[in-house]
Short mmCIF file of C-alpha atoms and ligand atoms in Angstrom, two decimals:
data_model
loop_
_atom_site.label_atom_id
_atom_site.label_comp_id
_atom_site.label_asym_id
_atom_site.label_seq_id
_atom_site.Cartn_x
_atom_site.Cartn_y
_atom_site.Cartn_z
CA MET A 1 30.23 21.70 -10.64
CA GLU A 2 27.92 19.38 -8.73
CA THR A 3 28.57 17.91 -5.32
CA GLN A 4 27.25 14.52 -4.26
CA THR A 5 24.02 14.33 -2.28
CA PRO A 6 24.58 12.51 1.00
CA ALA A 7 21.89 10.19 2.35
CA THR A 8 19.81 11.54 5.26
CA PRO A 9 21.69 11.16 8.53
CA TYR A 10 19.17 8.78 10.07
CA ALA A 11 17.69 5.38 9.26
CA ARG A 12 14.07 4.33 8.79
CA PRO A 13 13.20 1.65 11.35
CA LEU A 14 12.99 -1.84 9.88
CA ASP A 15 9.84 -2.56 11.84
CA SER A 16 7.50 -0.83 14.21
CA THR A 17 6.86 -1.38 17.93
CA PRO A 18 3.52 -1.36 19.80
CA GLU A 19 4.71 1.66 21.81
CA ILE A 20 5.47 3.83 18.80
CA ASP A 21 2.27 2.71 17.05
CA ALA A 22 0.26 3.74 20.13
CA ALA A 23 2.06 7.10 20.22
CA GLU A 24 1.31 7.63 16.53
CA LEU A 25 -2.39 6.82 16.96
CA ALA A 26 -2.63 9.15 19.97
CA TRP A 27 -0.94 11.88 17.93
CA TRP A 28 -3.55 11.60 15.17
CA GLU A 29 -6.39 11.66 17.66
CA LYS A 30 -5.06 14.84 19.18
CA PHE A 31 -3.93 16.73 16.09
CA SER A 32 -5.91 15.54 13.04
CA GLY A 33 -8.42 18.41 13.39
CA ILE A 34 -5.75 21.09 13.35
CA GLU A 35 -3.82 19.26 10.59
CA GLU A 36 -6.97 19.34 8.49
CA GLN A 37 -7.80 22.97 9.11
CA PHE A 38 -4.41 24.67 9.13
CA ALA A 39 -1.42 22.44 8.39
CA TRP A 40 -1.85 19.88 5.62
CA VAL A 41 -5.37 19.62 4.24
CA GLN A 42 -6.51 23.29 4.33
CA THR A 43 -9.39 24.58 2.17
CA PRO A 44 -10.63 23.13 -1.17
CA ALA A 45 -9.74 26.38 -2.99
CA ILE A 46 -6.18 26.32 -1.60
CA GLN A 47 -5.80 22.62 -2.46
CA ARG A 48 -6.87 23.25 -6.02
CA TYR A 49 -4.44 26.15 -6.35
CA LEU A 50 -1.39 24.52 -4.76
CA ARG A 51 -1.97 20.91 -5.72
CA GLY A 52 -4.33 20.94 -8.72
CA HIS A 53 -1.43 20.68 -11.17
CA TYR A 54 -0.38 17.24 -9.98
CA VAL A 55 -3.85 15.97 -9.05
CA ARG A 56 -4.87 16.63 -12.66
CA ARG A 57 -2.01 14.45 -13.83
CA ILE A 58 -3.28 11.60 -11.64
CA VAL A 59 -6.72 11.93 -13.26
CA GLU A 60 -5.05 11.84 -16.69
CA LEU A 61 -3.33 8.54 -15.81
CA THR A 62 -6.72 6.92 -15.29
CA PRO A 63 -8.46 5.39 -18.33
CA PRO A 64 -12.02 6.63 -19.08
CA GLY A 65 -14.37 5.17 -16.46
CA GLY A 66 -11.35 3.76 -14.61
CA ARG A 67 -11.19 3.13 -10.87
CA ILE A 68 -8.82 4.81 -8.43
CA ALA A 69 -7.94 3.55 -4.94
CA ASP A 70 -6.55 6.12 -2.48
CA LEU A 71 -4.88 4.05 0.27
CA GLY A 72 -4.37 5.79 3.61
CA CYS A 73 -6.77 8.49 2.36
CA GLY A 74 -7.15 10.17 5.76
CA MET A 75 -9.88 12.80 5.64
CA GLY A 76 -10.54 12.22 1.94
CA TRP A 77 -9.71 15.61 0.44
CA LEU A 78 -7.61 14.08 -2.38
CA ALA A 79 -10.26 11.51 -3.35
CA VAL A 80 -12.85 14.31 -3.43
CA LEU A 81 -10.60 16.59 -5.48
CA LEU A 82 -9.96 13.73 -7.94
CA GLY A 83 -13.73 13.30 -8.25
CA LYS A 84 -14.21 17.02 -8.83
CA MET A 85 -11.47 17.01 -11.49
CA GLY A 86 -13.14 14.28 -13.50
CA ALA A 87 -12.31 10.88 -12.00
CA ARG A 88 -15.34 8.60 -12.47
CA ARG A 89 -14.85 6.18 -9.58
CA VAL A 90 -12.66 6.76 -6.51
CA VAL A 91 -12.50 4.55 -3.42
CA GLY A 92 -10.78 6.11 -0.41
CA ILE A 93 -9.57 3.59 2.12
CA ASP A 94 -8.25 4.18 5.61
CA PHE A 95 -8.30 2.22 8.84
CA SER A 96 -9.37 5.24 10.89
CA PRO A 97 -13.19 5.29 11.29
CA ALA A 98 -13.24 8.90 12.49
CA GLN A 99 -11.39 10.14 9.40
CA ILE A 100 -13.53 8.04 7.03
CA ALA A 101 -16.69 9.54 8.57
CA ARG A 102 -15.35 13.04 7.88
CA ALA A 103 -14.35 12.03 4.36
CA GLY A 104 -17.87 10.74 3.57
CA LYS A 105 -19.34 14.01 4.81
CA LEU A 106 -16.93 15.99 2.63
CA ALA A 107 -17.87 13.94 -0.48
CA ALA A 108 -21.57 14.56 0.17
CA GLU A 109 -21.05 18.29 0.77
CA SER A 110 -18.92 18.53 -2.39
CA GLY A 111 -21.57 16.83 -4.55
CA VAL A 112 -19.35 13.89 -5.58
CA ALA A 113 -20.78 11.16 -3.32
CA ASP A 114 -22.06 9.30 -6.41
CA ARG A 115 -18.52 8.69 -7.64
CA VAL A 116 -16.30 9.05 -4.56
CA VAL A 117 -16.86 6.55 -1.76
CA PHE A 118 -14.95 5.75 1.41
CA GLU A 119 -14.42 2.57 3.35
CA VAL A 120 -12.91 1.72 6.67
CA CYS A 121 -10.46 -0.98 5.70
CA SER A 122 -6.89 -1.70 6.65
CA ALA A 123 -4.35 -2.46 3.97
CA ALA A 124 -4.29 -6.00 5.38
CA GLU A 125 -7.98 -6.52 4.61
CA LEU A 126 -7.51 -4.97 1.19
CA ALA A 127 -5.04 -7.68 0.19
CA GLY A 128 -7.87 -10.26 0.21
CA ARG A 129 -10.25 -8.27 -2.02
CA THR A 130 -11.20 -9.31 -5.50
CA ASP A 131 -11.99 -5.86 -6.96
CA ARG A 132 -9.25 -4.24 -8.99
CA PHE A 133 -8.14 -0.64 -9.64
CA ASP A 134 -6.58 1.17 -12.59
CA VAL A 135 -4.66 3.58 -10.37
CA VAL A 136 -3.58 3.10 -6.76
CA ILE A 137 -2.45 6.22 -4.90
CA LEU A 138 -0.27 6.33 -1.81
CA HIS A 139 -0.34 10.01 -0.89
CA ALA A 140 1.79 11.05 2.09
CA PHE A 141 1.21 7.60 3.56
CA LEU A 142 4.47 5.63 3.26
CA HIS A 143 6.63 8.10 5.19
CA HIS A 144 4.63 7.18 8.32
CA LEU A 145 5.60 3.49 8.04
CA SER A 146 8.54 1.22 8.85
CA VAL A 147 10.43 -0.52 6.05
CA CYS A 148 8.50 -3.81 6.53
CA GLU A 149 5.17 -1.99 6.57
CA ILE A 150 6.11 -0.14 3.37
CA GLN A 151 7.00 -3.41 1.64
CA ASN A 152 3.68 -4.93 2.66
CA VAL A 153 1.70 -1.91 1.42
CA LEU A 154 3.56 -2.09 -1.90
CA ASP A 155 2.71 -5.81 -2.15
CA THR A 156 -0.93 -4.98 -1.54
CA ALA A 157 -0.90 -2.18 -4.10
CA ARG A 158 0.50 -4.52 -6.71
CA HIS A 159 -2.08 -7.16 -5.85
CA ILE A 160 -5.09 -4.84 -6.36
CA LEU A 161 -3.79 -3.15 -9.51
CA ASP A 162 -5.51 -4.22 -12.72
CA VAL A 163 -3.56 -5.13 -15.85
CA GLY A 164 -1.97 -1.95 -17.23
CA GLY A 165 -2.61 -0.11 -13.95
CA ARG A 166 -0.33 2.45 -12.33
CA LEU A 167 0.83 3.06 -8.79
CA VAL A 168 1.25 6.73 -7.84
CA ILE A 169 3.45 7.52 -4.85
CA PHE A 170 3.59 11.06 -3.47
CA GLU A 171 5.98 11.46 -0.54
CA PRO A 172 8.37 13.98 1.05
CA VAL A 173 12.04 13.72 0.18
CA GLN A 174 14.72 15.51 2.18
CA TYR A 175 17.37 17.13 0.01
CA PRO A 176 20.18 18.68 2.04
CA PHE A 177 20.12 22.42 1.39
CA GLY A 178 22.89 23.60 -0.87
CA GLN A 179 24.27 20.14 -1.65
CA ARG A 180 23.14 19.57 -5.18
CA GLN A 181 23.17 22.73 -7.20
CA HIS A 182 25.67 24.84 -9.06
CA THR A 183 27.19 27.71 -7.06
CA LEU A 184 25.36 30.39 -9.07
CA GLN A 185 21.99 28.69 -8.66
CA LYS A 186 22.67 28.27 -4.97
CA ALA A 187 23.50 31.95 -4.56
CA LEU A 188 20.41 33.02 -6.50
CA VAL A 189 18.00 30.81 -4.61
CA ARG A 190 19.52 31.82 -1.27
CA LEU A 191 19.14 35.48 -2.21
CA LEU A 192 15.49 35.00 -3.15
CA PHE A 193 14.67 33.20 0.06
CA TRP A 194 16.52 35.86 2.08
CA LEU A 195 14.50 38.57 0.34
CA ALA A 196 11.30 36.63 0.92
CA LYS A 197 12.13 36.38 4.59
CA ARG A 198 12.98 40.08 4.86
CA CYS A 199 9.65 41.00 3.28
CA GLY A 200 7.74 38.70 5.59
CA LEU A 201 6.85 36.46 2.65
CA ALA A 202 8.38 33.37 4.18
CA ALA A 203 5.81 33.70 6.96
CA GLY A 204 2.95 34.17 4.50
CA LEU A 205 2.96 37.90 5.27
CA GLY A 206 2.14 37.00 8.88
CA PRO A 207 4.28 39.87 10.23
CA LEU A 208 1.60 42.28 8.96
CA ASN A 209 -0.67 40.69 11.50
CA ARG A 210 0.60 42.56 14.56
CA ARG A 211 -2.28 41.95 16.94
CA PRO A 212 -3.08 38.23 17.00
CA LYS A 213 -6.31 37.47 18.83
CA ALA A 214 -6.78 34.79 21.47
CA GLN A 215 -8.06 32.17 18.99
CA GLU A 216 -5.05 32.63 16.76
CA GLN A 217 -2.67 32.49 19.71
CA SER A 218 -4.18 29.29 21.10
CA THR A 219 -4.18 27.68 17.63
CA ARG A 220 -0.53 28.60 17.19
CA GLU A 221 0.25 27.15 20.62
CA LEU A 222 -1.44 23.88 19.67
CA LEU A 223 0.45 23.77 16.36
CA ALA A 224 3.71 24.35 18.23
CA LYS A 225 2.99 21.30 20.40
CA ARG A 226 2.80 18.98 17.39
CA PRO A 227 6.43 17.98 16.87
CA ALA A 228 6.55 14.63 18.66
CA GLY A 229 9.19 12.75 16.70
CA ILE A 230 12.92 12.60 17.17
CA GLU A 231 14.60 15.18 14.92
CA PRO A 232 14.63 15.18 11.91
CA HIS A 233 11.32 13.33 12.05
CA GLY A 234 8.18 15.17 12.29
CA PRO A 235 5.79 16.21 13.36
CA SER A 236 4.10 12.86 14.16
CA PRO A 237 6.15 10.19 16.01
CA LYS A 238 6.50 7.80 13.03
CA GLU A 239 6.87 10.45 10.37
CA MET A 240 10.17 10.59 8.50
CA PRO A 241 10.94 12.00 5.06
CA PHE A 242 12.74 9.84 2.53
CA ALA A 243 16.38 10.16 1.56
CA PRO A 244 16.88 11.31 -2.07
CA ASP A 245 17.05 7.83 -3.62
CA GLU A 246 15.29 5.78 -0.96
CA ILE A 247 11.93 5.35 -2.68
CA GLN A 248 13.54 3.90 -5.81
CA GLY A 249 15.20 1.23 -3.66
CA LEU A 250 11.97 0.39 -1.83
CA VAL A 251 9.83 -0.06 -4.94
CA ALA A 252 12.49 -1.75 -7.10
CA GLU A 253 11.46 -5.32 -6.30
CA LYS A 254 7.88 -4.97 -7.59
CA PHE A 255 7.66 -1.80 -9.69
CA ARG A 256 9.43 0.12 -12.39
CA ILE A 257 9.39 3.92 -12.01
CA VAL A 258 8.10 5.42 -15.28
CA GLY A 259 7.63 9.02 -14.15
CA ARG A 260 9.01 11.27 -11.43
CA GLU A 261 8.19 14.87 -10.64
CA ALA A 262 8.99 17.31 -7.82
CA CYS A 263 5.51 18.73 -7.08
CA MET A 264 5.50 20.80 -3.92
CA SER A 265 7.69 22.07 -1.13
CA MET A 266 6.67 24.86 1.20
CA SER A 267 3.71 26.66 -0.37
CA HIS A 268 1.29 25.01 2.09
CA HIS A 269 3.21 26.68 4.94
CA PHE A 270 2.38 30.07 3.43
CA ALA A 271 -1.27 29.01 3.25
CA SER A 272 -1.09 27.89 6.86
CA GLU A 273 0.17 31.33 7.95
CA ASN A 274 -2.58 33.02 5.99
CA LEU A 275 -5.28 30.82 7.53
CA LEU A 276 -3.95 31.57 11.01
CA MET A 277 -3.90 35.27 10.23
CA GLU A 278 -7.54 35.01 9.16
CA LEU A 279 -8.47 34.18 12.76
CA SER A 280 -7.41 37.69 13.81
CA SER A 281 -7.66 39.82 10.67
CA PRO A 282 -10.09 38.11 8.27
CA LYS A 283 -10.33 40.92 5.71
CA LEU A 284 -6.56 41.48 5.50
CA ALA A 285 -5.86 37.73 5.32
CA ARG A 286 -8.37 37.19 2.52
CA ALA A 287 -7.07 40.20 0.59
CA LEU A 288 -3.49 38.89 0.85
CA ARG A 289 -4.27 35.21 0.29
CA TRP A 290 -3.98 34.82 -3.46
CA PRO A 291 -1.10 37.29 -4.05
CA THR A 292 0.82 35.58 -1.24
CA LEU A 293 0.14 32.12 -2.58
CA ALA A 294 1.07 33.19 -6.09
CA MET A 295 4.45 34.38 -4.76
CA ALA A 296 4.84 31.20 -2.74
CA ARG A 297 4.18 29.05 -5.80
CA THR A 298 6.72 31.05 -7.83
CA LEU A 299 9.40 30.57 -5.18
CA GLU A 300 8.44 26.94 -4.81
CA ARG A 301 8.72 26.26 -8.52
CA LEU A 302 12.23 27.66 -8.43
CA ALA A 303 13.13 25.46 -5.47
CA LEU A 304 11.64 22.44 -7.26
CA ARG A 305 13.35 23.22 -10.55
CA PHE A 306 16.73 22.78 -8.88
CA ARG A 307 15.53 20.52 -6.03
CA ILE A 308 16.70 23.13 -3.53
CA PRO A 309 14.28 23.33 -0.64
CA PRO A 310 14.41 26.31 1.70
CA ALA A 311 16.58 25.06 4.57
CA GLY A 312 14.94 22.25 6.51
CA MET A 313 11.89 21.92 4.28
CA TRP A 314 10.86 18.86 2.35
CA ILE A 315 10.25 18.40 -1.35
CA PHE A 316 7.17 16.34 -2.16
CA GLU A 317 7.86 14.14 -5.13
CA MET A 318 5.47 12.08 -7.20
CA PHE A 319 6.55 8.72 -8.62
CA VAL A 320 4.46 6.97 -11.26
CA CYS A 321 5.20 3.24 -11.22
CA GLU A 322 4.17 0.27 -13.35
CA PRO A 323 4.17 -3.24 -11.91
CA LYS A 324 6.98 -5.50 -13.03
CA PRO A 325 5.83 -8.68 -14.79
CA PRO A 326 5.16 -11.58 -12.35
CA LYS A 327 8.33 -13.39 -13.35
CA GLU A 328 10.39 -10.42 -12.19
CA ALA A 329 8.47 -9.69 -8.97
CA ALA A 330 7.88 -11.67 -5.78
CA GLN A 331 4.35 -12.77 -4.75
CA PRO A 332 2.20 -10.40 -2.63
CA SER A 333 2.19 -11.05 1.10
CA GLY A 334 -0.52 -8.67 2.40
CA PHE A 335 -0.10 -6.02 5.06
CA SER A 336 -0.45 -6.64 8.74
CA GLY A 337 1.55 -3.95 10.50
CA PRO A 338 -0.46 -1.72 12.84
CA VAL A 339 0.43 1.87 12.13
CA LYS A 340 -1.79 4.51 13.69
C1 SAM B 1 -0.23 11.34 6.77
S1 SAM B 1 -1.81 10.65 6.67
C2 SAM B 1 -2.12 10.93 4.94
C3 SAM B 1 -3.57 11.10 4.66
C4 SAM B 1 -3.92 11.50 3.23
N1 SAM B 1 -3.42 10.54 2.25
C5 SAM B 1 -3.43 12.90 2.91
O1 SAM B 1 -2.49 13.07 2.14
O2 SAM B 1 -3.97 13.85 3.47
C6 SAM B 1 -1.53 8.86 6.77
C7 SAM B 1 -2.84 8.07 6.79
O3 SAM B 1 -2.60 6.66 6.74
C8 SAM B 1 -3.60 5.95 7.51
N2 SAM B 1 -3.11 4.60 7.82
C9 SAM B 1 -2.06 4.29 8.55
N3 SAM B 1 -1.88 2.95 8.59
C10 SAM B 1 -2.84 2.39 7.84
C11 SAM B 1 -3.19 1.04 7.50
N4 SAM B 1 -2.50 0.02 7.94
N5 SAM B 1 -4.24 0.83 6.71
C12 SAM B 1 -4.96 1.88 6.24
N6 SAM B 1 -4.68 3.19 6.56
C13 SAM B 1 -3.63 3.44 7.35
C14 SAM B 1 -3.80 6.90 8.70
O4 SAM B 1 -5.04 6.71 9.35
C15 SAM B 1 -3.69 8.31 8.05
O5 SAM B 1 -4.93 8.79 7.65
#
């Protein structure tokens, strides 16, 4: 017996304000380093383990020799991973010069600078370009934007997509815990997460790390200062997960969804705990890393199978979209909203 999934109990702002945009930019300036190291980006080996399965599928969507645009690419880890997994030409685009500089360095260090390049460019400037892409990726980008900004980015994506191209959207969706599954599934998943918590697994085996050193403590304190949004946003001021069917509504005017997959939920939190633990107990953390992440991925796959996130956590879903024919879709309008 299935119950209905209610929409999230909050609404995405229709448009942004200069104040919130300034707060968002300030947030990125303060926290992007720690986000990269511990929270979201993490290490290349961890990315490959936790995210390789869906990144490979993005590569497979690209025709041989095809071009990929990664809009809102941030520090470029995804563009670089795509290059390492076989993509022939990737252009990472972001309006943040500091992040693009780090991305270029990463591509050079990773030996993919010949096929993965980065440009400082806002989505607004992109709308006027004449080059075209076979795949456009919006990875964890849209959930930092207002509704109008999202529509403008989608217009831009459609404009730069070549004939037969695909748009890939990867964003967090908030499923209310316990709302969607059968009673038996619910009981089983709850039991597994309770066991995981009891064994310290939910904290990436962090409880084994009984003597955190000063560097770990100060890093944890900085991480704890990140939540700046109004609950249930977070952690950055403009960040807000999508309601279960919100993305379909937003893309419907210009795109048809041809593929959808729940890819990830909380495994990166386990990795985060392990990386923090490494600051105090490097040998123990490294010894526990892969067994812990293997357990995290197993639990995560279960959560994704039934779209049951551990309470309060998001499910990251990937949508593969094809543009609707021009007759069905409105003309592109470009993107002008300042974001962060
Ligand atoms: C949450 S981060 C995601 C970064 C990256 N895609 C990832 O998954 O790690 C959102 C990114 O969007 C960029 N961004 C925001 N507004 C933008 C705009 N108007 N044009 C280009 N980039 C923008 C920000 O600088 C930031 O790097």
